[in-house]
Amino acid sequence: MLPQSLLVAVSALAITTTTSANPLGKRCDASSTTSVVAAATSTATANDETTTPAAPTLPVTGGTSELPAANGTLIAVAVGHGIQNYTCTAANATATSLGALAVLYDITSIYASLSSDEQDQLPITLLRTTDLPLNLAEPLDPDNQYAADVADPWIADADVTLDGVDEPLSVLGHHFFDASLTPTFDLYNAADNLLFKGGKLSGVKAPADADPGILNTGAVDWLQLGDKGASVGLTEVYRVVTAGGGALACAEAGQVFSVPYAAQYWFYDS
Ligand SMILES: *[C@@H]1O[C@H](CO)[C@@H](O)[C@H](O)[C@H]1NC(C)=O
Ligand SMILES: *[C@@H]1O[C@H](CO)[C@@H](O)[C@H](O)[C@H]1NC(C)=O
Ligand SMILES: *[C@@H]1O[C@H](CO)[C@@H](O)[C@H](O)[C@H]1NC(C)=O
C-alpha cells in the first residue's frame, strides 16, 4: 500500500490529466443577472462583447460516461466536508446509505482563479488536512469513530483555511438528509437563503484514481440531483470531484458506520 502522502500526490496528478474542461472558456448569458456567478452556463450563447468573468465549467470524470449537462444557471459552487452514513442488512451485504452530514464552504468567487489542478485538490486538502466540522458522538466508538452526535451534529459556523487558497473559505450552509431521507442542502448563508430538496437523477463512478479517503474505502460516486418540489431558488445539484466516503465491508446485520468524505457541490437554477 502506498503511503498517504504519495497517494495524495498520485491522485492529484492523475486527476489533472483526466480533466480537460477549461474553466476559463469565455461565455456569457443574458439571463444570468440574478446569479451569484456573473456569467454563463452550458446553455449560454456566445457574445464577443462580454467583459464578465467566465463561468466555471462542471468538472468531468474523464471516464467512459459522464453526468448529463446542467440545464440552468450556475448559482454557487461549494466544497463540502462531512460524513456518509451507512447501515448493513447482513454480513457481507453491500451497505446501504443512511444519509450524510456535511458543512459546505463557498468557493464560488475563487473557483475560476484556481488552476484545474488546484480546483481538483480542494476536496482532498479539506478531507486530509482539516478536522471534521461536526460534533462527534460521545463516547467515541472505536469501530465507528466518525459518527456524529445525532442530537447536535453541527458546530458553529467557522471559516476553514486551506493550503494553497489565499482567503479562508466561509460556510455557505449545510448538507443533510431530512426525516424522510431526502437529500437536503440548506444554503442559509447565501444572499437569497437557498434551499434544495432533491433526488438522484444519475450517477457515475468517481475516476479510478480519485482519493479513496481516510478509511481507504474509495470515493463516492459523482451525482446529479434534481429538485423534488420543495426547493427554493435551486433546481439541480451536482456532487463531483469526490474524495472518500465509500462504504466499509459489512460485518454483521444492523451495523451502522460513518465514513468521512469531501466533494465539490455545484448548484444550478433553471
Ligand atoms: C462473509 O464472507 C467471509 C469471507 O468470505 C466468509 O468467511 C463468511 O462466511 C461470510 N459470511 C456470511 C454470513 O456470508
Ligand atoms: C447520519 O446522517 C443522517 C442524515 O443526515 C443524520 O440524521 C444522522 O444523525 C447521522 N448519524 C450519525 C451517527 O452520524
Ligand atoms: C434537463 O433538460 C433535459 C433535456 O431537456 C431533461 O431531460 C432533464 O430532465 C432536465 N433536467 C432537469 C433537472 O430539469
mmCIF file of N, CA, C and O in Angstrom, residues 178-262:
data_model
loop_
_atom_site.group_PDB
_atom_site.id
_atom_site.type_symbol
_atom_site.label_atom_id
_atom_site.label_comp_id
_atom_site.label_asym_id
_atom_site.label_seq_id
_atom_site.Cartn_x
_atom_site.Cartn_y
_atom_site.Cartn_z
ATOM 1 N N ASP A 178 -33.103 14.821 5.347
ATOM 2 C CA ASP A 178 -34.173 15.180 6.274
ATOM 3 C C ASP A 178 -34.839 13.914 6.831
ATOM 4 O O ASP A 178 -34.405 12.794 6.538
ATOM 5 N N ALA A 179 -35.889 14.082 7.619
ATOM 6 C CA ALA A 179 -36.517 12.957 8.313
ATOM 7 C C ALA A 179 -37.034 11.901 7.341
ATOM 8 O O ALA A 179 -37.092 10.716 7.666
ATOM 9 N N SER A 180 -37.388 12.312 6.114
ATOM 10 C CA SER A 180 -37.841 11.315 5.128
ATOM 11 C C SER A 180 -36.698 10.891 4.211
ATOM 12 O O SER A 180 -36.931 10.361 3.126
ATOM 13 N N LEU A 181 -35.468 11.110 4.660
ATOM 14 C CA LEU A 181 -34.258 10.705 3.948
ATOM 15 C C LEU A 181 -34.094 11.372 2.581
ATOM 16 O O LEU A 181 -33.524 10.797 1.662
ATOM 17 N N THR A 182 -34.613 12.575 2.447
ATOM 18 C CA THR A 182 -34.423 13.347 1.220
ATOM 19 C C THR A 182 -33.136 14.169 1.349
ATOM 20 O O THR A 182 -32.979 14.938 2.310
ATOM 21 N N PRO A 183 -32.216 14.009 0.383
ATOM 22 C CA PRO A 183 -31.000 14.837 0.412
ATOM 23 C C PRO A 183 -31.371 16.327 0.395
ATOM 24 O O PRO A 183 -32.156 16.757 -0.449
ATOM 25 N N THR A 184 -30.848 17.058 1.350
ATOM 26 C CA THR A 184 -31.210 18.460 1.546
ATOM 27 C C THR A 184 -29.956 19.316 1.610
ATOM 28 O O THR A 184 -28.940 18.900 2.186
ATOM 29 N N PHE A 185 -30.019 20.483 0.979
ATOM 30 C CA PHE A 185 -28.932 21.460 1.044
ATOM 31 C C PHE A 185 -29.539 22.770 1.506
ATOM 32 O O PHE A 185 -30.364 23.351 0.804
ATOM 33 N N ASP A 186 -29.180 23.205 2.681
ATOM 34 C CA ASP A 186 -29.697 24.467 3.221
ATOM 35 C C ASP A 186 -28.576 25.496 3.151
ATOM 36 O O ASP A 186 -27.677 25.501 3.987
ATOM 37 N N LEU A 187 -28.633 26.364 2.120
ATOM 38 C CA LEU A 187 -27.572 27.365 1.933
ATOM 39 C C LEU A 187 -27.982 28.635 2.674
ATOM 40 O O LEU A 187 -28.281 29.669 2.088
ATOM 41 N N TYR A 188 -28.016 28.534 3.986
ATOM 42 C CA TYR A 188 -28.602 29.599 4.798
ATOM 43 C C TYR A 188 -27.747 30.863 4.833
ATOM 44 O O TYR A 188 -28.233 31.909 5.234
ATOM 45 N N ASN A 189 -26.505 30.771 4.405
ATOM 46 C CA ASN A 189 -25.672 31.983 4.360
ATOM 47 C C ASN A 189 -25.632 32.623 2.979
ATOM 48 O O ASN A 189 -24.975 33.648 2.789
ATOM 49 N N ALA A 190 -26.331 32.033 2.003
ATOM 50 C CA ALA A 190 -26.409 32.649 0.676
ATOM 51 C C ALA A 190 -27.302 33.884 0.768
ATOM 52 O O ALA A 190 -28.196 33.946 1.606
ATOM 53 N N ALA A 191 -27.080 34.831 -0.127
ATOM 54 C CA ALA A 191 -27.845 36.079 -0.091
ATOM 55 C C ALA A 191 -29.342 35.806 -0.165
ATOM 56 O O ALA A 191 -30.133 36.483 0.479
ATOM 57 N N ASP A 192 -29.745 34.778 -0.934
ATOM 58 C CA ASP A 192 -31.166 34.514 -1.143
ATOM 59 C C ASP A 192 -31.708 33.367 -0.301
ATOM 60 O O ASP A 192 -32.800 32.880 -0.567
ATOM 61 N N ASN A 193 -30.955 32.885 0.691
ATOM 62 C CA ASN A 193 -31.464 31.805 1.547
ATOM 63 C C ASN A 193 -31.910 30.593 0.736
ATOM 64 O O ASN A 193 -33.055 30.171 0.803
ATOM 65 N N LEU A 194 -31.025 30.036 -0.046
ATOM 66 C CA LEU A 194 -31.349 28.963 -0.980
ATOM 67 C C LEU A 194 -31.538 27.629 -0.265
ATOM 68 O O LEU A 194 -30.834 27.327 0.697
ATOM 69 N N LEU A 195 -32.512 26.848 -0.762
ATOM 70 C CA LEU A 195 -32.788 25.522 -0.201
ATOM 71 C C LEU A 195 -33.001 24.535 -1.345
ATOM 72 O O LEU A 195 -33.679 24.850 -2.324
ATOM 73 N N PHE A 196 -32.407 23.357 -1.224
ATOM 74 C CA PHE A 196 -32.619 22.313 -2.221
ATOM 75 C C PHE A 196 -33.014 21.021 -1.531
ATOM 76 O O PHE A 196 -32.358 20.593 -0.580
ATOM 77 N N LYS A 197 -34.109 20.421 -2.007
ATOM 78 C CA LYS A 197 -34.502 19.077 -1.581
ATOM 79 C C LYS A 197 -34.705 18.284 -2.853
ATOM 80 O O LYS A 197 -35.554 18.633 -3.669
ATOM 81 N N GLY A 198 -33.911 17.235 -3.033
ATOM 82 C CA GLY A 198 -33.967 16.554 -4.319
ATOM 83 C C GLY A 198 -33.684 15.085 -4.244
ATOM 84 O O GLY A 198 -33.531 14.503 -3.168
ATOM 85 N N GLY A 199 -33.643 14.489 -5.418
ATOM 86 C CA GLY A 199 -33.358 13.069 -5.538
ATOM 87 C C GLY A 199 -32.360 12.837 -6.647
ATOM 88 O O GLY A 199 -32.156 13.694 -7.512
ATOM 89 N N LYS A 200 -31.769 11.651 -6.637
ATOM 90 C CA LYS A 200 -30.752 11.309 -7.615
ATOM 91 C C LYS A 200 -31.362 11.139 -8.999
ATOM 92 O O LYS A 200 -32.316 10.388 -9.169
ATOM 93 N N LEU A 201 -30.804 11.872 -9.975
ATOM 94 C CA LEU A 201 -31.210 11.687 -11.369
ATOM 95 C C LEU A 201 -30.239 10.761 -12.073
ATOM 96 O O LEU A 201 -30.623 9.943 -12.892
ATOM 97 N N SER A 202 -28.967 10.907 -11.766
ATOM 98 C CA SER A 202 -27.982 9.989 -12.348
ATOM 99 C C SER A 202 -26.693 10.031 -11.552
ATOM 100 O O SER A 202 -26.462 10.951 -10.759
ATOM 101 N N GLY A 203 -25.893 8.991 -11.751
ATOM 102 C CA GLY A 203 -24.614 8.898 -11.048
ATOM 103 C C GLY A 203 -23.589 8.191 -11.903
ATOM 104 O O GLY A 203 -23.947 7.365 -12.743
ATOM 105 N N VAL A 204 -22.335 8.543 -11.722
ATOM 106 C CA VAL A 204 -21.234 7.847 -12.394
ATOM 107 C C VAL A 204 -20.131 7.592 -11.368
ATOM 108 O O VAL A 204 -20.013 8.317 -10.373
ATOM 109 N N LYS A 205 -19.351 6.549 -11.621
ATOM 110 C CA LYS A 205 -18.241 6.231 -10.724
ATOM 111 C C LYS A 205 -17.237 7.379 -10.717
ATOM 112 O O LYS A 205 -16.988 8.009 -11.747
ATOM 113 N N ALA A 206 -16.662 7.621 -9.558
ATOM 114 C CA ALA A 206 -15.539 8.564 -9.495
ATOM 115 C C ALA A 206 -14.383 7.988 -10.307
ATOM 116 O O ALA A 206 -14.322 6.764 -10.509
ATOM 117 N N PRO A 207 -13.478 8.835 -10.794
ATOM 118 C CA PRO A 207 -12.315 8.306 -11.508
ATOM 119 C C PRO A 207 -11.589 7.267 -10.644
ATOM 120 O O PRO A 207 -11.563 7.385 -9.414
ATOM 121 N N ALA A 208 -11.013 6.255 -11.270
ATOM 122 C CA ALA A 208 -10.354 5.175 -10.536
ATOM 123 C C ALA A 208 -9.244 5.703 -9.635
ATOM 124 O O ALA A 208 -8.929 5.095 -8.609
ATOM 125 N N ASP A 209 -8.661 6.823 -9.992
ATOM 126 C CA ASP A 209 -7.560 7.367 -9.204
ATOM 127 C C ASP A 209 -8.015 8.457 -8.227
ATOM 128 O O ASP A 209 -7.201 9.181 -7.671
ATOM 129 N N ALA A 210 -9.329 8.564 -7.993
ATOM 130 C CA ALA A 210 -9.825 9.535 -7.003
ATOM 131 C C ALA A 210 -9.305 9.165 -5.618
ATOM 132 O O ALA A 210 -9.009 7.996 -5.350
ATOM 133 N N ASP A 211 -9.234 10.135 -4.736
ATOM 134 C CA ASP A 211 -8.741 9.889 -3.377
ATOM 135 C C ASP A 211 -9.668 8.907 -2.656
ATOM 136 O O ASP A 211 -10.869 9.168 -2.531
ATOM 137 N N PRO A 212 -9.160 7.767 -2.162
ATOM 138 C CA PRO A 212 -10.014 6.747 -1.533
ATOM 139 C C PRO A 212 -10.436 7.081 -0.110
ATOM 140 O O PRO A 212 -11.217 6.338 0.492
ATOM 141 N N GLY A 213 -9.920 8.183 0.434
ATOM 142 C CA GLY A 213 -10.411 8.636 1.735
ATOM 143 C C GLY A 213 -9.629 8.116 2.923
ATOM 144 O O GLY A 213 -8.751 7.268 2.811
ATOM 145 N N ILE A 214 -10.004 8.653 4.090
ATOM 146 C CA ILE A 214 -9.330 8.357 5.360
ATOM 147 C C ILE A 214 -9.401 6.864 5.691
ATOM 148 O O ILE A 214 -8.475 6.296 6.250
ATOM 149 N N LEU A 215 -10.536 6.230 5.389
ATOM 150 C CA LEU A 215 -10.695 4.805 5.695
ATOM 151 C C LEU A 215 -10.364 3.929 4.490
ATOM 152 O O LEU A 215 -10.602 2.717 4.512
ATOM 153 N N ASN A 216 -9.844 4.548 3.435
ATOM 154 C CA ASN A 216 -9.427 3.828 2.224
ATOM 155 C C ASN A 216 -10.556 2.983 1.635
ATOM 156 O O ASN A 216 -10.343 1.863 1.178
ATOM 157 N N THR A 217 -11.773 3.531 1.653
ATOM 158 C CA THR A 217 -12.949 2.800 1.177
ATOM 159 C C THR A 217 -13.375 3.247 -0.223
ATOM 160 O O THR A 217 -14.401 2.791 -0.731
ATOM 161 N N GLY A 218 -12.613 4.133 -0.819
ATOM 162 C CA GLY A 218 -12.953 4.610 -2.154
ATOM 163 C C GLY A 218 -13.766 5.889 -2.126
ATOM 164 O O GLY A 218 -14.340 6.267 -1.105
ATOM 165 N N ALA A 219 -13.771 6.566 -3.278
ATOM 166 C CA ALA A 219 -14.512 7.825 -3.408
ATOM 167 C C ALA A 219 -15.943 7.535 -3.854
ATOM 168 O O ALA A 219 -16.165 6.718 -4.751
ATOM 169 N N VAL A 220 -16.905 8.187 -3.221
ATOM 170 C CA VAL A 220 -18.315 8.010 -3.603
ATOM 171 C C VAL A 220 -18.551 8.510 -5.023
ATOM 172 O O VAL A 220 -17.792 9.325 -5.556
ATOM 173 N N ASP A 221 -19.625 7.999 -5.618
ATOM 174 C CA ASP A 221 -19.988 8.350 -6.995
ATOM 175 C C ASP A 221 -20.178 9.856 -7.167
ATOM 176 O O ASP A 221 -20.523 10.567 -6.221
ATOM 177 N N TRP A 222 -20.003 10.304 -8.385
ATOM 178 C CA TRP A 222 -20.423 11.650 -8.756
ATOM 179 C C TRP A 222 -21.915 11.574 -9.078
ATOM 180 O O TRP A 222 -22.375 10.607 -9.687
ATOM 181 N N LEU A 223 -22.677 12.577 -8.660
ATOM 182 C CA LEU A 223 -24.134 12.522 -8.776
ATOM 183 C C LEU A 223 -24.731 13.786 -9.384
ATOM 184 O O LEU A 223 -24.210 14.888 -9.195
ATOM 185 N N GLN A 224 -25.860 13.590 -10.058
ATOM 186 C CA GLN A 224 -26.733 14.699 -10.448
ATOM 187 C C GLN A 224 -28.034 14.524 -9.673
ATOM 188 O O GLN A 224 -28.644 13.458 -9.733
ATOM 189 N N LEU A 225 -28.447 15.537 -8.927
ATOM 190 C CA LEU A 225 -29.697 15.504 -8.163
ATOM 191 C C LEU A 225 -30.668 16.527 -8.741
ATOM 192 O O LEU A 225 -30.270 17.646 -9.083
ATOM 193 N N GLY A 226 -31.945 16.130 -8.834
ATOM 194 C CA GLY A 226 -32.974 17.043 -9.328
ATOM 195 C C GLY A 226 -33.953 17.414 -8.226
ATOM 196 O O GLY A 226 -34.190 16.634 -7.299
ATOM 197 N N ASP A 227 -34.522 18.593 -8.355
ATOM 198 C CA ASP A 227 -35.481 19.121 -7.375
ATOM 199 C C ASP A 227 -36.681 18.190 -7.215
ATOM 200 O O ASP A 227 -37.184 17.619 -8.180
ATOM 201 N N LYS A 228 -37.147 18.029 -5.971
ATOM 202 C CA LYS A 228 -38.341 17.217 -5.705
ATOM 203 C C LYS A 228 -39.566 18.079 -5.462
ATOM 204 O O LYS A 228 -40.619 17.571 -5.089
ATOM 205 N N GLY A 229 -39.424 19.397 -5.595
ATOM 206 C CA GLY A 229 -40.591 20.257 -5.490
ATOM 207 C C GLY A 229 -40.578 21.252 -4.354
ATOM 208 O O GLY A 229 -41.255 22.258 -4.411
ATOM 209 N N ALA A 230 -39.766 20.977 -3.324
ATOM 210 C CA ALA A 230 -39.773 21.867 -2.158
ATOM 211 C C ALA A 230 -38.560 22.801 -2.137
ATOM 212 O O ALA A 230 -38.305 23.464 -1.142
ATOM 213 N N SER A 231 -37.830 22.855 -3.243
ATOM 214 C CA SER A 231 -36.607 23.656 -3.263
ATOM 215 C C SER A 231 -36.917 25.132 -3.463
ATOM 216 O O SER A 231 -37.974 25.495 -3.973
ATOM 217 N N VAL A 232 -35.987 25.964 -3.064
ATOM 218 C CA VAL A 232 -36.131 27.416 -3.215
ATOM 219 C C VAL A 232 -34.896 27.949 -3.941
ATOM 220 O O VAL A 232 -33.784 27.886 -3.412
ATOM 221 N N GLY A 233 -35.090 28.413 -5.174
ATOM 222 C CA GLY A 233 -34.002 29.058 -5.906
ATOM 223 C C GLY A 233 -32.966 28.124 -6.482
ATOM 224 O O GLY A 233 -31.944 28.584 -7.002
ATOM 225 N N LEU A 234 -33.209 26.823 -6.390
ATOM 226 C CA LEU A 234 -32.263 25.834 -6.927
ATOM 227 C C LEU A 234 -33.057 24.699 -7.575
ATOM 228 O O LEU A 234 -34.082 24.276 -7.028
ATOM 229 N N THR A 235 -32.588 24.211 -8.722
ATOM 230 C CA THR A 235 -33.290 23.110 -9.382
ATOM 231 C C THR A 235 -32.421 21.871 -9.570
ATOM 232 O O THR A 235 -32.945 20.771 -9.777
ATOM 233 N N GLU A 236 -31.111 22.051 -9.545
ATOM 234 C CA GLU A 236 -30.217 20.906 -9.716
ATOM 235 C C GLU A 236 -28.984 21.074 -8.845
ATOM 236 O O GLU A 236 -28.497 22.185 -8.653
ATOM 237 N N VAL A 237 -28.484 19.947 -8.332
ATOM 238 C CA VAL A 237 -27.228 19.943 -7.586
ATOM 239 C C VAL A 237 -26.360 18.797 -8.109
ATOM 240 O O VAL A 237 -26.869 17.692 -8.344
ATOM 241 N N TYR A 238 -25.098 19.075 -8.323
ATOM 242 C CA TYR A 238 -24.137 18.047 -8.727
ATOM 243 C C TYR A 238 -23.125 17.834 -7.609
ATOM 244 O O TYR A 238 -22.631 18.803 -7.022
ATOM 245 N N ARG A 239 -22.826 16.552 -7.343
ATOM 246 C CA ARG A 239 -21.715 16.201 -6.456
ATOM 247 C C ARG A 239 -20.601 15.641 -7.344
ATOM 248 O O ARG A 239 -20.810 14.614 -7.999
ATOM 249 N N VAL A 240 -19.464 16.319 -7.353
ATOM 250 C CA VAL A 240 -18.362 15.924 -8.230
ATOM 251 C C VAL A 240 -17.035 16.011 -7.470
ATOM 252 O O VAL A 240 -16.983 16.527 -6.349
ATOM 253 N N VAL A 241 -15.975 15.521 -8.091
ATOM 254 C CA VAL A 241 -14.621 15.561 -7.504
ATOM 255 C C VAL A 241 -14.669 15.051 -6.056
ATOM 256 O O VAL A 241 -14.225 15.711 -5.119
ATOM 257 N N THR A 242 -15.217 13.846 -5.909
ATOM 258 C CA THR A 242 -15.387 13.251 -4.587
ATOM 259 C C THR A 242 -14.078 12.673 -4.066
ATOM 260 O O THR A 242 -13.222 12.234 -4.831
ATOM 261 N N ALA A 243 -13.939 12.685 -2.759
ATOM 262 C CA ALA A 243 -12.791 12.084 -2.072
ATOM 263 C C ALA A 243 -13.332 11.321 -0.877
ATOM 264 O O ALA A 243 -14.005 11.898 -0.017
ATOM 265 N N GLY A 244 -13.082 10.017 -0.810
ATOM 266 C CA GLY A 244 -13.531 9.203 0.314
ATOM 267 C C GLY A 244 -15.034 8.997 0.339
ATOM 268 O O GLY A 244 -15.735 9.223 -0.643
ATOM 269 N N GLY A 245 -15.539 8.527 1.498
ATOM 270 C CA GLY A 245 -16.969 8.363 1.694
ATOM 271 C C GLY A 245 -17.533 7.013 1.311
ATOM 272 O O GLY A 245 -18.689 6.719 1.607
ATOM 273 N N GLY A 246 -16.744 6.165 0.642
ATOM 274 C CA GLY A 246 -17.239 4.844 0.253
ATOM 275 C C GLY A 246 -17.512 3.975 1.478
ATOM 276 O O GLY A 246 -16.971 4.217 2.565
ATOM 277 N N ALA A 247 -18.362 2.964 1.293
ATOM 278 C CA ALA A 247 -18.786 2.117 2.420
ATOM 279 C C ALA A 247 -17.712 1.114 2.821
ATOM 280 O O ALA A 247 -16.958 0.614 1.993
ATOM 281 N N LEU A 248 -17.690 0.821 4.112
ATOM 282 C CA LEU A 248 -16.888 -0.292 4.624
ATOM 283 C C LEU A 248 -17.572 -1.603 4.248
ATOM 284 O O LEU A 248 -18.750 -1.612 3.883
ATOM 285 N N ALA A 249 -16.844 -2.709 4.386
ATOM 286 C CA ALA A 249 -17.468 -4.027 4.226
ATOM 287 C C ALA A 249 -18.358 -4.289 5.433
ATOM 288 O O ALA A 249 -18.023 -3.897 6.555
ATOM 289 N N CYS A 250 -19.491 -4.945 5.195
ATOM 290 C CA CYS A 250 -20.417 -5.254 6.292
ATOM 291 C C CYS A 250 -19.962 -6.492 7.053
ATOM 292 O O CYS A 250 -19.705 -7.540 6.459
ATOM 293 N N ALA A 251 -19.898 -6.358 8.382
ATOM 294 C CA ALA A 251 -19.508 -7.494 9.226
ATOM 295 C C ALA A 251 -20.723 -8.196 9.810
ATOM 296 O O ALA A 251 -20.686 -9.402 10.054
ATOM 297 N N GLU A 252 -21.807 -7.419 10.025
ATOM 298 C CA GLU A 252 -22.993 -8.036 10.634
ATOM 299 C C GLU A 252 -24.241 -7.205 10.358
ATOM 300 O O GLU A 252 -24.157 -6.006 10.072
ATOM 301 N N ALA A 253 -25.389 -7.852 10.479
ATOM 302 C CA ALA A 253 -26.661 -7.153 10.313
ATOM 303 C C ALA A 253 -26.807 -6.091 11.390
ATOM 304 O O ALA A 253 -26.419 -6.303 12.540
ATOM 305 N N GLY A 254 -27.351 -4.936 11.019
ATOM 306 C CA GLY A 254 -27.595 -3.879 11.983
ATOM 307 C C GLY A 254 -26.405 -2.963 12.227
ATOM 308 O O GLY A 254 -26.523 -1.955 12.931
ATOM 309 N N GLN A 255 -25.265 -3.313 11.650
ATOM 310 C CA GLN A 255 -24.070 -2.469 11.791
ATOM 311 C C GLN A 255 -24.338 -1.095 11.156
ATOM 312 O O GLN A 255 -24.946 -1.000 10.095
ATOM 313 N N VAL A 256 -23.932 -0.023 11.833
ATOM 314 C CA VAL A 256 -24.006 1.312 11.239
ATOM 315 C C VAL A 256 -22.619 1.933 11.320
ATOM 316 O O VAL A 256 -21.865 1.651 12.251
ATOM 317 N N PHE A 257 -22.286 2.735 10.333
ATOM 318 C CA PHE A 257 -20.984 3.405 10.375
ATOM 319 C C PHE A 257 -21.001 4.671 9.533
ATOM 320 O O PHE A 257 -21.837 4.846 8.650
ATOM 321 N N SER A 258 -20.081 5.561 9.855
ATOM 322 C CA SER A 258 -19.946 6.842 9.172
ATOM 323 C C SER A 258 -18.543 6.936 8.583
ATOM 324 O O SER A 258 -17.569 6.588 9.247
ATOM 325 N N VAL A 259 -18.464 7.403 7.343
ATOM 326 C CA VAL A 259 -17.183 7.484 6.639
ATOM 327 C C VAL A 259 -16.927 8.924 6.194
ATOM 328 O O VAL A 259 -17.745 9.504 5.474
ATOM 329 N N PRO A 260 -15.805 9.526 6.604
ATOM 330 C CA PRO A 260 -15.500 10.900 6.191
ATOM 331 C C PRO A 260 -15.363 11.025 4.670
ATOM 332 O O PRO A 260 -14.877 10.100 4.010
ATOM 333 N N TYR A 261 -15.808 12.155 4.155
ATOM 334 C CA TYR A 261 -15.666 12.428 2.718
ATOM 335 C C TYR A 261 -15.613 13.928 2.502
ATOM 336 O O TYR A 261 -15.926 14.724 3.406
ATOM 337 N N ALA A 262 -15.208 14.283 1.295
ATOM 338 C CA ALA A 262 -15.310 15.668 0.843
ATOM 339 C C ALA A 262 -15.634 15.627 -0.641
ATOM 340 O O ALA A 262 -15.416 14.611 -1.315
#
